[in-house]
Amino acid sequence: MQQLSTKSKMADNEERKALQEQMDCVERLIQSCAVPTFVIDNRHRVIIWNKACEALTGMKAAEVIGTADLGKIFYGFERPVLADFVIDGNIDEVHGKYELHAHSLLIPDGLQAERWYTDRRGRERYICFDAAPIRNSRGETIAAVETLQDITERKLAEEKLQRAAADLKESNEEIRTFAYIVSHDLRAPLVNLKGFSSELSRALRELTPLFESGVARLEAGERRTMEDLFQKDVPEALEFIDSSVNRMDRLINAILKLSRLGRQELKPKKIDMEQLTASILKTLKHQLDQRHATVIIGALPAVIADRTAMELIMGNLLDNAAKYLASGRPGRIEIEAETNAGKATFHIRDNGRGIAADDLDKIFELFRRAGRQDIPGEGMGLAYVKTLVRRQAGSIRCVSEPGAGSTFSFTIPLSPEAPGKEQQAAGS
Amino acid sequence: MIDQPQPILLVEDDPGHVLLIEKNLRRAGVTNEIIKLDDGGRAVEFLFREGEFAAVSAPMPLLILLDLNLPVLNGLQVLQRIKADEQTRRIPVVMLTTTDSHQEITKCYDLGCNIYIVKPVDYVKFSETIRNLGLFLSTVKTPDE
């Protein structure tokens, strides 16, 4: 009996020793882990606090091992740490205690949360906490393990990016509003300029008989001066006012149109680009025939985009291609496309007069026209095109060789980005 | 019968536009008094006999020419007041603006404006439009209530 008891005690001791050794092994494993990690038992007492944790927080294992109030030591005020929520299973209460929180994607019943934390040196750190329960064979939670990751740099970079995006959005908005207001408010004085210069012309016409009878009574020298003023200088001045007002009006209309294109709602629908291109070419038929131009349409993909925008983009590029064909050789225009990684790139290639390298940058700007100004235009077509391509998350470029031809290539997504694709605040 | 000829109310804050509109209406033979107001607030006060116009006894206007961009109350707000009131909602309203924005035009018609005129920089067109309006007014009498 006595012997037996001793034997069983010995077995018990063996077992305990083995268990202890296993525990030590686990602790060494956690200690040598480069990720700041700690473990609390089911009474919230800290049982493991690894070196990486000491390095991150400046809190030594000796200070925290055994405490059931880690939150207070860690944060400097009374509050639970994420592992405490896991031990208590009151996951609903996490809400509002972190900037972000969510169920762990990797560990069942694990929690992930992010929060600012001021370390002992007074540095603000943004930490990503991951906590998960440790269960025994009966499924009871006996402890919780928590890891800490310092993601301050990432967080700051994200915030900077968000601020930059917000700034950009705001200044875009300002430019649009500005263009709109300028266009409207500049028009009102033009109505007056035009109106009153017309009134002046009218008054002049009514004055003519009076003038003629009056001027007849003047001596020759005075008469010539009067006639010069009345019949030449004044009408000339009025004409300049008139043509300048007309030009100003056209410029304002062009800005207004650009601002509208930048604001109007896009309605993406499926578009057969081959059909769209063919119907635009029909409207250019006369012009193309005059230049004995051959047009080749390759296989063009269907895209989901705004029809009006695509018509304007293709329309302007094809119109330009036709307009600036070189005289003296038969024109040739090719329209091709390729798709790659969810995007379609369309090429409009001509054998026209081409654009000088110095001018390539400015052709997409407002009111800028390149080369000989022998063909009427406002210099707005490509500005409209660029605005509409960019509004559809696309880009446009031009490669050209003077005397040989130009290729305009624009890339747009095959379909607009699915809404809600952006990362959302996890769990909140 | 109307004893006093009904005036025309012109609400416009640009004095140049006021003069051009008036000239063209007169050229078309319109002889009615033209009451000129330069902000939307005063227009509402005039129509509803409030504030400085409390004692005015002039008849209701035959027609209202209303600019869209006005101080105090804009043209749309004035239009809304006119069309919401039993006393004024039958007065024809012509909206005047420098905008040919489809959205704004639709808004005006939705609120019940009768005609919408874009003040074009093209003066010939502008004066023709105003004169046609004047000719229409000088030949057509509105039926008595």
Coordinates of C-alpha atoms in Angstrom, one line a residue:
Chain A
M1 CA 0.0 0.0 0.0
Q2 CA 2.7 2.4 1.1
Q3 CA 4.8 1.3 -1.8
L4 CA 2.0 1.7 -4.2
S5 CA 1.3 5.2 -2.9
T6 CA 4.9 6.1 -3.4
K7 CA 4.8 4.7 -6.9
S8 CA 1.8 6.7 -7.8
K9 CA 3.4 9.8 -6.3
M10 CA 6.4 9.2 -8.4
A11 CA 4.2 8.7 -11.6
D12 CA 2.4 11.9 -10.7
N13 CA 5.7 13.7 -10.3
E14 CA 6.9 12.4 -13.6
E15 CA 3.7 13.6 -15.2
R16 CA 4.0 17.1 -13.7
K17 CA 7.6 17.3 -14.7
A18 CA 6.7 16.4 -18.3
L19 CA 3.9 19.0 -18.2
Q20 CA 6.2 21.6 -16.8
E21 CA 8.7 20.8 -19.4
Q22 CA 6.1 21.3 -22.1
M23 CA 5.0 24.6 -20.6
D24 CA 8.6 25.7 -20.5
C25 CA 8.9 24.7 -24.1
V26 CA 5.9 26.8 -25.0
E27 CA 7.2 29.7 -23.0
R28 CA 10.6 29.5 -24.7
L29 CA 8.8 29.3 -28.1
I30 CA 6.9 32.5 -27.3
Q31 CA 10.0 34.1 -25.8
S32 CA 12.0 33.6 -28.9
C33 CA 9.1 34.8 -31.1
A34 CA 10.0 38.2 -32.8
V35 CA 6.3 39.3 -32.5
P36 CA 5.5 41.0 -29.2
T37 CA 3.3 38.4 -27.5
F38 CA 1.8 37.8 -24.1
V39 CA -0.5 35.2 -22.5
I40 CA -3.0 35.7 -19.7
D41 CA -4.7 32.9 -17.8
N42 CA -8.4 32.6 -17.3
R43 CA -8.3 34.8 -14.3
H44 CA -6.7 37.6 -16.4
R45 CA -3.3 37.1 -14.8
V46 CA -0.3 37.7 -17.1
I47 CA 1.6 34.4 -17.3
I48 CA 3.9 35.0 -20.3
W49 CA 5.4 38.4 -21.5
N50 CA 8.0 37.9 -24.2
K51 CA 11.1 39.9 -24.9
A52 CA 9.6 41.5 -28.0
C53 CA 6.8 42.8 -25.8
E54 CA 9.4 44.3 -23.5
A55 CA 11.1 46.0 -26.4
L56 CA 7.9 47.4 -27.8
T57 CA 6.3 48.6 -24.6
G58 CA 9.4 49.2 -22.4
M59 CA 7.5 47.2 -19.7
K60 CA 9.6 44.4 -18.2
A61 CA 8.2 40.9 -17.7
A62 CA 9.0 41.2 -13.9
E63 CA 6.5 44.2 -13.7
V64 CA 3.6 42.5 -15.4
I65 CA 3.9 38.8 -14.7
G66 CA 1.1 37.9 -12.2
T67 CA -0.9 41.1 -12.5
A68 CA -4.6 40.7 -13.3
D69 CA -4.8 44.4 -14.3
L70 CA -2.5 44.5 -17.4
G71 CA -4.7 47.2 -19.0
K72 CA -4.0 49.7 -16.3
I73 CA -0.2 49.2 -16.6
F74 CA -0.3 49.2 -20.3
Y75 CA -2.5 52.2 -20.9
G76 CA -2.0 54.0 -17.7
F77 CA -5.7 54.0 -16.9
E78 CA -8.3 51.4 -16.0
R79 CA -9.4 49.4 -19.1
P80 CA -9.2 45.9 -20.4
V81 CA -6.8 44.7 -23.0
L82 CA -8.1 42.7 -26.0
A83 CA -7.2 39.4 -24.4
D84 CA -9.4 40.2 -21.4
F85 CA -12.4 40.4 -23.8
V86 CA -11.5 37.0 -25.2
I87 CA -11.2 35.5 -21.7
D88 CA -14.6 36.9 -20.7
G89 CA -16.2 36.1 -24.0
N90 CA -18.0 39.5 -24.0
I91 CA -16.9 40.4 -27.5
D92 CA -19.8 42.8 -27.9
E93 CA -18.2 45.1 -25.4
V94 CA -15.2 45.7 -27.6
H95 CA -17.2 48.1 -29.6
G96 CA -16.0 51.7 -29.2
K97 CA -12.9 50.7 -27.3
Y98 CA -10.7 50.6 -30.4
E99 CA -10.6 52.6 -33.6
L100 CA -11.2 49.4 -35.6
H101 CA -12.1 45.9 -34.5
A102 CA -13.2 42.7 -36.2
H103 CA -13.3 39.0 -35.8
S104 CA -9.9 37.5 -36.7
L105 CA -9.8 36.2 -40.3
L106 CA -7.3 33.5 -39.4
I107 CA -8.1 32.3 -35.9
P108 CA -11.5 31.0 -34.9
D109 CA -13.0 33.1 -32.0
G110 CA -10.0 35.5 -32.3
L111 CA -10.3 39.2 -32.3
Q112 CA -8.3 41.9 -34.1
A113 CA -8.3 45.5 -33.2
E114 CA -6.3 48.7 -33.8
R115 CA -5.7 51.6 -31.5
W116 CA -3.4 54.5 -30.6
Y117 CA -1.3 53.9 -27.6
T118 CA 1.2 56.1 -25.8
D119 CA 4.2 54.2 -24.7
R120 CA 6.4 54.9 -21.6
R121 CA 8.6 57.2 -23.5
G122 CA 5.6 59.2 -24.5
R123 CA 5.6 58.1 -28.1
E124 CA 2.2 57.7 -29.8
R125 CA 2.1 54.3 -31.4
Y126 CA -0.6 52.8 -33.5
I127 CA -0.9 49.1 -32.6
C128 CA -2.7 46.2 -34.2
F129 CA -3.7 43.8 -31.5
D130 CA -4.6 40.1 -32.2
A131 CA -6.0 38.0 -29.4
A132 CA -7.2 34.4 -29.4
P133 CA -8.4 32.0 -26.8
I134 CA -6.4 28.9 -25.7
R135 CA -8.7 26.1 -24.9
N136 CA -8.2 22.8 -23.1
S137 CA -9.4 19.4 -24.5
R138 CA -12.9 20.0 -23.0
G139 CA -13.1 23.3 -25.0
E140 CA -12.9 25.5 -21.9
T141 CA -10.9 28.7 -22.3
I142 CA -7.9 28.4 -20.0
A143 CA -5.9 31.3 -21.3
A144 CA -5.7 33.9 -24.1
V145 CA -2.7 34.8 -26.2
E146 CA -2.3 38.3 -27.6
T147 CA 0.2 39.7 -30.2
L148 CA 1.0 43.4 -30.8
Q149 CA 2.2 44.9 -34.0
D150 CA 3.4 48.4 -34.3
I151 CA 1.8 49.7 -37.5
T152 CA 2.3 53.4 -36.8
E153 CA 4.2 54.0 -40.0
R154 CA 1.6 52.4 -42.1
K155 CA -1.2 54.2 -40.3
L156 CA 0.6 57.6 -40.8
A157 CA 1.2 56.8 -44.4
E158 CA -2.4 55.9 -44.9
E159 CA -3.6 59.0 -43.2
K160 CA -1.3 61.1 -45.3
L161 CA -2.6 59.4 -48.4
Q162 CA -6.2 60.0 -47.3
R163 CA -5.5 63.6 -46.6
A164 CA -3.9 64.0 -50.0
A165 CA -6.8 62.4 -51.7
A166 CA -9.3 64.6 -49.8
D167 CA -7.3 67.7 -50.7
L168 CA -7.1 66.7 -54.3
K169 CA -10.8 66.1 -54.4
E170 CA -11.5 69.4 -52.8
S171 CA -9.3 71.3 -55.2
N172 CA -10.8 69.5 -58.2
E173 CA -14.2 70.5 -56.9
E174 CA -13.0 74.1 -56.6
I175 CA -11.7 74.2 -60.1
R176 CA -15.0 72.9 -61.4
T177 CA -17.0 75.4 -59.4
F178 CA -14.6 78.1 -60.5
A179 CA -15.0 77.3 -64.2
Y180 CA -18.7 77.2 -63.8
I181 CA -19.0 80.5 -62.0
V182 CA -16.5 82.2 -64.3
S183 CA -18.4 81.1 -67.3
H184 CA -21.7 82.4 -66.0
D185 CA -20.6 85.6 -64.5
L186 CA -18.4 86.5 -67.4
R187 CA -21.3 86.1 -69.7
A188 CA -23.6 88.8 -68.2
P189 CA -21.2 91.7 -69.0
L190 CA -20.8 90.3 -72.5
V191 CA -24.5 90.6 -73.0
N192 CA -24.1 94.3 -72.2
L193 CA -21.0 94.8 -74.4
K194 CA -22.7 93.2 -77.3
G195 CA -26.0 94.8 -76.6
F196 CA -24.7 98.3 -76.3
S197 CA -22.3 98.1 -79.1
S198 CA -25.2 97.1 -81.2
E199 CA -27.2 100.0 -79.8
L200 CA -24.3 102.3 -80.8
S201 CA -24.3 101.0 -84.3
R202 CA -28.0 101.5 -84.4
A203 CA -27.7 105.0 -83.1
L204 CA -25.0 105.6 -85.7
R205 CA -27.3 104.4 -88.5
E206 CA -30.1 106.7 -87.3
L207 CA -27.6 109.6 -87.1
T208 CA -26.3 109.2 -90.6
P209 CA -28.9 111.4 -92.5
L210 CA -28.4 114.1 -89.8
F211 CA -24.7 113.8 -90.1
E212 CA -24.7 114.0 -93.8
S213 CA -26.7 117.1 -93.9
G214 CA -24.7 118.6 -91.1
V215 CA -21.3 117.7 -92.5
A216 CA -22.1 119.2 -95.9
R217 CA -22.1 122.7 -94.2
L218 CA -18.5 122.2 -92.9
E219 CA -15.4 123.4 -94.7
A220 CA -13.4 120.7 -96.5
G221 CA -10.8 120.0 -93.8
E222 CA -13.2 119.7 -90.9
R223 CA -15.5 117.6 -93.1
R224 CA -12.8 115.1 -93.8
T225 CA -11.9 114.8 -90.1
M226 CA -15.6 114.3 -89.3
E227 CA -16.1 111.8 -92.0
D228 CA -13.1 109.9 -91.0
L229 CA -14.3 109.7 -87.4
F230 CA -17.9 108.9 -88.3
Q231 CA -17.5 106.6 -91.2
K232 CA -14.2 104.9 -90.4
D233 CA -13.0 105.1 -86.8
V234 CA -16.2 104.6 -85.0
P235 CA -17.5 101.7 -87.1
E236 CA -14.0 100.1 -87.0
A237 CA -14.0 100.3 -83.2
L238 CA -17.4 98.8 -83.0
E239 CA -16.4 96.0 -85.3
F240 CA -13.4 95.1 -83.1
I241 CA -15.6 95.2 -80.0
D242 CA -18.1 93.0 -81.7
S243 CA -15.6 90.4 -83.0
S244 CA -13.8 90.3 -79.6
V245 CA -17.0 89.8 -77.8
N246 CA -17.9 87.0 -80.1
R247 CA -14.5 85.4 -79.5
M248 CA -14.8 85.9 -75.8
D249 CA -18.3 84.3 -75.9
R250 CA -16.9 81.3 -77.8
L251 CA -14.1 80.9 -75.2
I252 CA -16.5 81.1 -72.3
N253 CA -18.8 78.6 -73.9
A254 CA -15.8 76.3 -74.4
I255 CA -14.9 76.5 -70.7
L256 CA -18.5 76.0 -69.7
K257 CA -18.7 72.9 -71.8
L258 CA -15.5 71.6 -70.3
S259 CA -16.7 72.2 -66.8
R260 CA -20.0 70.5 -67.7
L261 CA -18.2 67.5 -69.0
G262 CA -16.3 67.4 -65.8
R263 CA -19.4 67.5 -63.7
Q264 CA -22.1 65.6 -65.6
E265 CA -23.2 62.3 -64.3
L266 CA -21.7 59.3 -66.2
K267 CA -24.1 56.5 -67.0
P268 CA -22.1 53.4 -67.8
K269 CA -23.8 51.1 -70.3
K270 CA -22.5 48.4 -72.5
I271 CA -21.2 49.9 -75.8
D272 CA -20.4 48.1 -79.0
M273 CA -17.3 50.2 -79.9
E274 CA -17.2 48.9 -83.5
Q275 CA -20.7 50.1 -84.0
L276 CA -20.1 53.4 -82.3
T277 CA -17.0 54.0 -84.4
A278 CA -18.7 53.1 -87.6
S279 CA -21.6 55.5 -87.0
I280 CA -19.2 58.3 -86.2
L281 CA -17.3 57.6 -89.4
K282 CA -20.6 57.8 -91.4
T283 CA -20.9 61.5 -90.3
L284 CA -17.3 62.1 -91.5
K285 CA -17.8 60.3 -94.8
H286 CA -17.9 63.4 -97.0
Q287 CA -14.7 64.8 -95.4
L288 CA -13.0 61.4 -95.8
D289 CA -14.0 60.9 -99.4
Q290 CA -12.6 64.3 -100.3
R291 CA -9.2 63.2 -99.0
H292 CA -9.5 59.8 -100.7
A293 CA -9.1 58.3 -97.2
T294 CA -9.1 54.6 -96.4
V295 CA -10.4 53.7 -93.0
I296 CA -9.6 50.4 -91.4
I297 CA -11.5 49.3 -88.3
G298 CA -9.9 46.5 -86.4
A299 CA -11.7 44.3 -83.8
L300 CA -12.8 46.6 -81.1
P301 CA -14.0 45.3 -77.7
A302 CA -17.3 46.2 -76.1
V303 CA -16.9 48.4 -73.0
I304 CA -19.1 49.4 -70.2
A305 CA -18.9 53.2 -70.3
D306 CA -20.9 56.4 -70.7
R307 CA -22.1 56.5 -74.3
T308 CA -22.2 60.3 -74.7
A309 CA -18.6 60.4 -73.3
M310 CA -17.4 57.7 -75.6
E311 CA -19.0 59.3 -78.6
L312 CA -17.4 62.6 -77.8
I313 CA -14.0 60.9 -77.3
M314 CA -14.1 58.8 -80.4
G315 CA -15.8 61.6 -82.4
N316 CA -13.1 64.2 -81.6
L317 CA -10.2 61.8 -82.2
L318 CA -11.6 60.7 -85.6
D319 CA -12.6 64.2 -86.5
N320 CA -9.1 65.3 -85.8
A321 CA -7.6 62.4 -87.7
A322 CA -9.8 63.3 -90.7
K323 CA -9.3 67.1 -90.4
Y324 CA -5.5 66.9 -90.3
L325 CA -4.8 64.4 -93.0
A326 CA -1.9 65.6 -95.2
S327 CA -2.8 67.0 -98.5
G328 CA -1.0 65.4 -101.4
R329 CA -1.3 61.8 -100.4
P330 CA -4.3 59.5 -99.9
G331 CA -5.4 59.4 -96.2
R332 CA -5.3 56.3 -94.1
I333 CA -6.9 56.0 -90.7
E334 CA -6.7 52.9 -88.6
I335 CA -8.7 52.2 -85.5
E336 CA -7.4 49.3 -83.4
A337 CA -7.7 48.1 -79.8
E338 CA -6.3 45.6 -77.4
T339 CA -7.4 44.5 -74.0
N340 CA -5.1 43.8 -71.0
A341 CA -5.8 43.3 -67.3
G342 CA -9.4 44.5 -67.4
K343 CA -8.5 47.6 -69.6
A344 CA -9.0 48.4 -73.2
T345 CA -6.6 50.5 -75.2
F346 CA -7.9 52.1 -78.4
H347 CA -5.5 53.4 -81.0
I348 CA -6.5 55.9 -83.6
R349 CA -3.6 56.1 -86.1
D350 CA -3.5 58.4 -89.1
N351 CA -1.0 59.2 -91.8
G352 CA -1.7 62.9 -91.5
R353 CA 0.5 65.9 -91.1
G354 CA 1.6 64.9 -87.6
I355 CA 2.5 67.1 -84.6
A356 CA 5.9 68.5 -83.7
A357 CA 7.5 67.0 -80.6
D358 CA 7.4 70.4 -78.8
D359 CA 3.7 70.7 -79.3
L360 CA 2.8 67.2 -78.0
D361 CA 2.4 68.3 -74.4
K362 CA 0.2 71.2 -75.2
I363 CA -2.4 69.7 -77.5
F364 CA -4.5 68.4 -74.5
E365 CA -4.5 71.9 -72.9
L366 CA -7.4 74.4 -73.2
F367 CA -7.4 76.5 -76.3
R368 CA -4.1 75.2 -77.5
R369 CA -3.7 74.2 -81.1
A370 CA -0.6 72.9 -82.7
G371 CA 0.9 73.5 -86.2
R372 CA -0.5 75.6 -89.0
Q373 CA -3.8 77.3 -88.0
D374 CA -5.3 76.8 -91.4
I375 CA -8.3 74.8 -90.2
P376 CA -10.9 76.4 -88.0
G377 CA -11.2 75.1 -84.4
E378 CA -11.4 76.4 -80.8
G379 CA -8.5 74.2 -79.6
M380 CA -10.8 72.5 -77.1
G381 CA -11.5 69.1 -78.7
L382 CA -8.6 67.3 -77.1
A383 CA -9.2 69.0 -73.7
Y384 CA -12.7 67.6 -73.7
V385 CA -11.4 64.2 -74.7
K386 CA -8.8 64.2 -71.9
T387 CA -11.4 65.3 -69.3
L388 CA -13.8 62.5 -70.3
V389 CA -11.1 59.8 -70.5
R390 CA -9.8 60.8 -67.1
R391 CA -13.3 60.9 -65.6
Q392 CA -13.6 57.3 -66.7
A393 CA -10.4 56.4 -64.8
G394 CA -8.5 56.3 -68.1
S395 CA -5.5 57.9 -69.7
I396 CA -4.6 59.2 -73.1
R397 CA -1.4 59.8 -74.9
C398 CA -0.2 60.7 -78.4
V399 CA 2.8 59.6 -80.4
S400 CA 3.4 61.5 -83.5
E401 CA 5.9 62.1 -86.3
P402 CA 5.6 65.4 -88.2
G403 CA 4.9 64.7 -91.8
A404 CA 4.2 61.0 -91.2
G405 CA 1.2 60.8 -88.9
S406 CA -0.1 60.6 -85.3
T407 CA -1.4 57.9 -83.1
F408 CA -3.7 58.7 -80.3
S409 CA -4.1 55.9 -77.7
F410 CA -6.5 56.0 -74.9
T411 CA -7.0 53.4 -72.2
I412 CA -10.2 52.9 -70.1
P413 CA -11.4 50.1 -67.9
L414 CA -13.5 47.6 -69.7
S415 CA -16.1 48.3 -67.0
P416 CA -16.2 50.9 -64.2
E417 CA -14.9 49.7 -60.9
A418 CA -17.5 47.8 -58.9
P419 CA -18.8 50.0 -56.1
G420 CA -17.8 49.1 -52.5
K421 CA -14.6 47.6 -53.7
E422 CA -12.6 49.9 -51.5
Q423 CA -11.5 48.7 -48.1
Q424 CA -14.1 49.4 -45.5
A425 CA -13.7 50.0 -41.8
A426 CA -13.5 46.5 -40.5
G427 CA -16.3 45.4 -38.3
S428 CA -17.6 48.8 -37.3
Chain B
M1 CA -62.6 95.8 -67.2
I2 CA -59.1 97.0 -66.4
D3 CA -59.1 100.7 -65.7
Q4 CA -55.4 101.1 -65.1
P5 CA -53.2 99.2 -67.6
Q6 CA -51.4 96.4 -66.0
P7 CA -47.6 97.0 -65.5
I8 CA -44.9 94.7 -66.5
L9 CA -42.6 93.6 -63.6
L10 CA -38.9 93.3 -64.6
V11 CA -36.7 91.8 -61.9
E12 CA -33.1 92.1 -63.0
D13 CA -30.0 93.2 -61.2
D14 CA -27.8 94.1 -64.1
P15 CA -28.7 97.7 -65.0
G16 CA -27.4 97.2 -68.6
H17 CA -29.7 94.3 -69.2
V18 CA -32.6 96.2 -67.7
L19 CA -32.0 99.0 -70.2
L20 CA -31.6 96.7 -73.2
I21 CA -34.8 94.8 -72.3
E22 CA -36.8 97.9 -71.8
K23 CA -35.6 99.4 -75.1
N24 CA -36.6 96.4 -77.0
L25 CA -40.0 96.1 -75.4
R26 CA -40.7 99.7 -76.2
R27 CA -39.6 99.2 -79.8
A28 CA -42.1 96.4 -80.1
G29 CA -44.8 98.9 -79.1
V30 CA -45.3 97.9 -75.4
T31 CA -46.5 101.0 -73.6
N32 CA -47.3 99.4 -70.2
E33 CA -45.5 100.8 -67.3
I34 CA -42.3 98.7 -66.6
I35 CA -41.6 98.3 -62.9
K36 CA -38.0 97.6 -62.4
L37 CA -36.6 95.8 -59.3
D38 CA -33.1 94.7 -58.7
D39 CA -33.4 91.9 -56.2
G40 CA -35.6 88.9 -55.5
G41 CA -36.6 90.0 -52.0
R42 CA -38.0 93.3 -53.2
A43 CA -39.8 91.5 -56.0
V44 CA -41.6 89.3 -53.5
E45 CA -42.3 92.3 -51.3
F46 CA -43.8 94.1 -54.3
L47 CA -46.0 91.2 -55.4
F48 CA -47.3 90.5 -51.9
R49 CA -47.5 94.2 -50.8
E50 CA -45.1 93.8 -48.0
G51 CA -42.4 96.1 -46.5
E52 CA -41.8 99.2 -48.6
F53 CA -44.6 98.2 -51.0
A54 CA -47.2 97.8 -48.3
A55 CA -49.1 100.9 -49.5
V56 CA -48.8 100.3 -53.2
S57 CA -52.1 100.0 -55.0
A58 CA -50.9 99.3 -58.5
P59 CA -52.7 96.3 -60.2
M60 CA -50.9 93.0 -60.4
P61 CA -48.5 92.8 -63.3
L62 CA -49.5 91.5 -66.7
L63 CA -46.3 89.7 -66.9
I64 CA -43.2 89.1 -64.8
L65 CA -39.7 89.0 -66.4
L66 CA -37.5 87.3 -63.8
D67 CA -33.7 87.0 -63.9
L68 CA -32.4 83.7 -62.4
N69 CA -29.3 85.1 -60.6
L70 CA -30.6 87.7 -58.2
P71 CA -29.5 88.9 -54.8
V72 CA -31.5 88.3 -51.6
L73 CA -33.8 85.7 -53.2
N74 CA -32.8 84.1 -56.4
G75 CA -35.1 83.7 -59.4
L76 CA -36.1 80.2 -58.5
Q77 CA -37.1 81.2 -55.0
V78 CA -39.2 84.1 -56.3
L79 CA -40.8 81.8 -58.9
Q80 CA -41.7 79.3 -56.2
R81 CA -43.4 82.1 -54.1
I82 CA -45.3 83.3 -57.2
K83 CA -46.5 79.9 -58.2
A84 CA -47.5 78.9 -54.6
D85 CA -49.8 81.8 -54.1
E86 CA -53.4 81.9 -55.4
Q87 CA -53.2 85.6 -56.1
T88 CA -50.1 85.4 -58.2
R89 CA -49.8 82.0 -59.7
R90 CA -51.6 82.8 -62.9
I91 CA -49.3 85.7 -63.8
P92 CA -47.2 84.5 -66.7
V93 CA -43.5 84.4 -65.7
V94 CA -40.7 84.7 -68.2
M95 CA -37.4 83.5 -66.8
L96 CA -34.3 85.3 -68.0
T97 CA -30.8 84.0 -67.6
T98 CA -27.3 83.7 -69.1
T99 CA -27.4 79.9 -68.4
D100 CA -28.4 77.4 -70.9
S101 CA -27.8 74.6 -68.4
H102 CA -30.4 71.9 -69.0
Q103 CA -30.7 71.3 -65.3
E104 CA -31.7 74.9 -64.5
I105 CA -34.1 75.1 -67.4
T106 CA -35.8 72.0 -66.2
K107 CA -36.0 73.3 -62.7
C108 CA -37.7 76.5 -63.9
Y109 CA -40.3 74.6 -65.9
D110 CA -40.9 72.3 -63.0
L111 CA -41.6 75.3 -60.8
G112 CA -44.1 76.5 -63.4
C113 CA -42.4 79.2 -65.4
N114 CA -44.1 79.9 -68.7
I115 CA -41.2 80.8 -70.9
Y116 CA -37.4 80.5 -70.4
I117 CA -35.2 82.9 -72.3
V118 CA -31.4 82.6 -72.4
K119 CA -29.9 86.0 -72.8
P120 CA -27.6 85.2 -75.7
V121 CA -24.6 87.3 -76.3
D122 CA -25.9 87.4 -79.9
Y123 CA -27.8 90.7 -79.5
V124 CA -29.9 90.4 -82.7
K125 CA -31.3 87.2 -81.3
F126 CA -31.8 88.7 -77.9
S127 CA -33.6 91.8 -79.1
E128 CA -35.8 89.7 -81.5
T129 CA -36.9 87.5 -78.7
I130 CA -37.7 90.4 -76.4
R131 CA -39.5 92.2 -79.2
N132 CA -41.5 89.2 -80.1
L133 CA -42.5 88.9 -76.5
G134 CA -43.4 92.6 -76.6
L135 CA -45.4 92.2 -79.8
F136 CA -47.2 89.3 -78.3
L137 CA -48.1 91.4 -75.2
S138 CA -49.2 94.4 -77.2
T139 CA -51.6 92.4 -79.4
V140 CA -52.9 89.9 -76.9
K141 CA -55.0 90.9 -73.9
T142 CA -55.3 88.6 -71.0
P143 CA -58.8 87.5 -70.3
D144 CA -60.5 89.1 -67.3
E145 CA -61.1 86.9 -64.4

